[in-house]
CSV table of C-alpha atoms in Angstrom, one decimal:
chain,number,residue,atom,x,y,z
A,25,ARG,CA,19.3,-0.8,-14.3
A,26,VAL,CA,16.4,-2.7,-14.3
A,27,VAL,CA,16.2,-6.3,-12.9
A,28,PHE,CA,13.3,-8.9,-12.6
A,29,ASP,CA,14.0,-10.3,-9.0
A,30,GLY,CA,11.5,-13.4,-9.0
A,31,TYR,CA,8.6,-11.3,-8.0
A,32,CYS,CA,8.6,-7.8,-9.8
A,33,HIS,CA,10.9,-5.4,-11.9
A,34,ARG,CA,12.9,-3.6,-9.8
A,35,VAL,CA,14.9,-0.3,-10.6
A,36,VAL,CA,18.4,-0.7,-8.3
A,37,LYS,CA,21.9,0.7,-8.8
A,38,LYS,CA,23.8,0.1,-11.4
A,39,HIS,CA,26.4,-2.4,-9.7
A,40,GLY,CA,24.4,-3.7,-6.8
A,41,MET,CA,21.3,-5.5,-6.3
A,42,ALA,CA,20.0,-2.7,-3.3
A,43,PRO,CA,18.0,-0.5,-2.7
A,44,GLY,CA,15.6,-1.7,-4.9
A,45,LEU,CA,12.2,0.2,-6.2
A,46,ALA,CA,9.2,-1.5,-7.3
A,47,VAL,CA,8.2,1.0,-10.3
A,48,SER,CA,5.4,0.5,-13.1
A,49,ARG,CA,4.8,3.9,-13.9
A,50,SER,CA,6.3,7.1,-13.1
A,51,LEU,CA,3.7,10.1,-14.0
A,52,GLY,CA,5.0,12.3,-16.6
A,53,ASP,CA,8.6,11.0,-16.2
A,54,THR,CA,9.3,10.9,-20.3
A,55,MET,CA,12.7,10.4,-19.4
A,56,ALA,CA,12.1,7.4,-16.9
A,57,HIS,CA,10.0,5.9,-19.4
A,58,ASP,CA,13.0,6.3,-22.4
A,59,VAL,CA,15.7,4.9,-19.9
A,60,CYS,CA,14.5,2.3,-17.8
A,61,GLY,CA,11.6,1.4,-19.7
A,62,VAL,CA,8.4,2.5,-16.8
A,63,SER,CA,5.0,4.2,-18.2
A,64,ASP,CA,5.1,8.0,-18.3
A,65,VAL,CA,1.4,7.7,-19.0
A,66,PRO,CA,-1.4,7.6,-16.4
A,67,GLU,CA,-4.2,5.0,-15.4
A,68,VAL,CA,-7.5,7.3,-14.9
A,69,LEU,CA,-10.3,5.3,-13.5
A,70,GLU,CA,-13.3,7.5,-13.0
A,71,LYS,CA,-15.8,7.1,-10.6
A,72,ALA,CA,-19.3,8.5,-9.7
A,73,VAL,CA,-19.7,8.9,-6.4
A,74,THR,CA,-22.4,7.8,-4.4
A,75,SER,CA,-24.3,7.6,-1.3
A,76,GLN,CA,-22.9,3.9,-0.1
A,77,ASP,CA,-19.6,5.1,-1.1
A,78,ARG,CA,-18.2,6.0,2.5
A,79,ALA,CA,-14.8,6.5,1.8
A,80,VAL,CA,-11.6,6.6,-0.4
A,81,LEU,CA,-8.3,4.7,0.2
A,82,VAL,CA,-5.2,5.5,-1.2
A,83,CYS,CA,-2.4,3.1,0.0
A,84,SER,CA,0.7,1.7,-1.4
A,85,ASP,CA,1.6,-1.7,-2.2
A,86,GLY,CA,2.9,-2.5,1.5
A,87,ILE,CA,-1.0,-2.7,2.0
A,88,TRP,CA,-2.3,-4.1,-1.2
A,89,GLU,CA,-0.4,-7.1,-1.2
A,90,VAL,CA,-1.0,-8.3,2.1
A,91,MET,CA,-4.6,-7.9,3.0
A,92,SER,CA,-7.6,-7.5,0.3
A,93,PRO,CA,-9.6,-4.1,-0.2
A,94,GLU,CA,-12.7,-5.4,1.2
A,95,GLU,CA,-10.8,-6.1,4.9
A,96,ALA,CA,-8.7,-2.9,4.1
A,97,ALA,CA,-12.1,-1.2,4.2
A,98,ASP,CA,-13.5,-3.8,7.2
A,99,ILE,CA,-10.9,-1.8,9.0
A,100,VAL,CA,-11.5,1.2,8.5
A,101,GLY,CA,-15.0,1.0,8.7
A,102,GLU,CA,-14.6,0.3,12.1
A,103,PHE,CA,-14.2,4.4,12.4
A,104,GLY,CA,-15.7,7.5,11.9
A,105,PRO,CA,-15.0,10.7,9.6
A,106,ASP,CA,-13.5,12.3,13.2
A,107,GLN,CA,-11.4,9.2,13.5
A,108,ALA,CA,-9.2,9.5,10.2
A,109,MET,CA,-6.3,9.5,11.9
A,110,GLN,CA,-6.7,6.4,13.7
A,111,ALA,CA,-8.1,4.6,11.0
A,112,ALA,CA,-5.6,5.2,8.9
A,113,ARG,CA,-2.7,3.8,12.0
A,114,LYS,CA,-4.7,0.8,12.5
A,115,LEU,CA,-4.3,0.1,8.7
A,116,ALA,CA,-0.9,0.9,8.5
A,117,ASP,CA,-0.2,-0.9,12.0
A,118,LYS,CA,-2.0,-4.1,10.6
A,119,ALA,CA,0.0,-4.5,7.4
A,120,VAL,CA,3.1,-4.2,9.2
A,121,ASP,CA,2.4,-6.4,11.1
A,122,ARG,CA,1.7,-9.1,8.5
A,123,TRP,CA,4.9,-8.1,7.0
A,124,LEU,CA,6.6,-9.0,9.9
A,125,CYS,CA,5.2,-12.3,10.4
A,126,GLY,CA,5.3,-13.2,7.3
A,127,THR,CA,9.6,-12.2,6.7
A,128,ASN,CA,10.3,-13.6,10.7
A,129,GLY,CA,10.2,-10.4,11.9
A,130,GLN,CA,12.9,-9.3,9.4
A,131,MET,CA,11.0,-6.3,7.3
A,132,THR,CA,8.0,-4.9,5.8
A,133,ASP,CA,7.3,-3.2,2.6
A,134,ASP,CA,6.7,0.3,2.1
A,135,VAL,CA,3.1,0.8,4.0
A,136,THR,CA,1.1,4.2,3.6
A,137,VAL,CA,-2.2,5.2,3.7
A,138,VAL,CA,-4.0,7.6,2.8
A,139,LEU,CA,-7.5,7.9,4.1
A,140,ALA,CA,-10.7,11.0,2.9
A,141,TRP,CA,-13.7,10.4,4.4
A,142,LEU,CA,-16.8,10.7,1.7
A,143,HIS,CA,-20.0,12.8,3.3
A,144,ALA,CA,-18.7,13.6,6.6
A,145,CYS,CA,-20.6,15.1,8.7
A,146,THR,CA,-17.6,17.2,10.5
A,147,SER,CA,-17.4,20.8,10.7
A,148,SER,CA,-12.7,20.4,10.6
A,149,PRO,CA,-12.1,19.0,6.8
A,150,ARG,CA,-9.0,18.5,8.1
A,151,SER,CA,-10.0,15.6,10.3
A,152,ARG,CA,-11.6,14.0,7.1
A,153,THR,CA,-7.8,13.3,5.3
A,154,GLU,CA,-5.6,11.5,7.1
A,155,THR,CA,-1.9,10.1,6.3
A,156,CYS,CA,0.1,7.6,7.7
A,157,SER,CA,3.5,6.2,6.4
A,158,THR,CA,6.2,3.8,7.8
A,159,GLY,CA,9.8,3.1,5.8
A,160,ALA,CA,11.3,-0.3,5.8
A,161,PRO,CA,14.0,-1.6,3.4
A,162,SER,CA,13.0,-3.4,0.7
A,163,ILE,CA,12.2,-7.1,0.6
A,164,ASP,CA,15.3,-9.8,-1.0
A,165,SER,CA,12.2,-13.1,-0.4
A,166,THR,CA,10.0,-13.9,-2.5
A,167,ASP,CA,7.7,-15.9,-1.0
A,168,TYR,CA,6.9,-13.5,2.3
A,169,CYS,CA,3.5,-12.7,1.1
A,170,ASP,CA,2.6,-16.5,1.3
A,171,ARG,CA,3.6,-16.2,4.9
A,172,ALA,CA,1.8,-12.8,5.6
A,173,ARG,CA,-1.5,-14.8,3.8
A,174,ALA,CA,-0.8,-17.7,6.1
A,175,CYS,CA,-0.3,-15.5,9.7
A,176,THR,CA,-3.6,-13.9,8.9
A,177,GLU,CA,-5.4,-17.1,8.1
A,178,ASP,CA,-3.9,-18.2,11.5
A,179,SER,CA,-5.1,-14.6,13.6
A,180,MET,CA,-8.7,-16.0,12.4
A,181,GLY,CA,-9.1,-18.8,13.3
């Protein structure tokens, strides 16, 4: 069943509120579209890659709800193409820290980072793309983002 928790719509168990899955689209899943009301049509964006583009970051909302794309790019930009795993781990760890700070240590959202370096000067293709992920319980509070942002502001000065 789909419920609005004050923050977003979530798919939850038939007779409960947890676990809750925030879903906006389910690629190719016409049944979820028909039964649950999620979109089965992907959102597609094409962008020409230029020499100015250094990396591609594909992250779960657990990253984007506690930091801006610019900050995420700055964090991974501290690393080179041969340090993709370290860059992804630092980004994921920073997001988890903010979730914990914003929820008084109670929870984090799922935090997943996929980092692919472009134009890498490395002989190992495997080192150009790395993934790291953490799992956590779903969120009950709607003000965790505000608290996480406050933690960010406190840590920045």
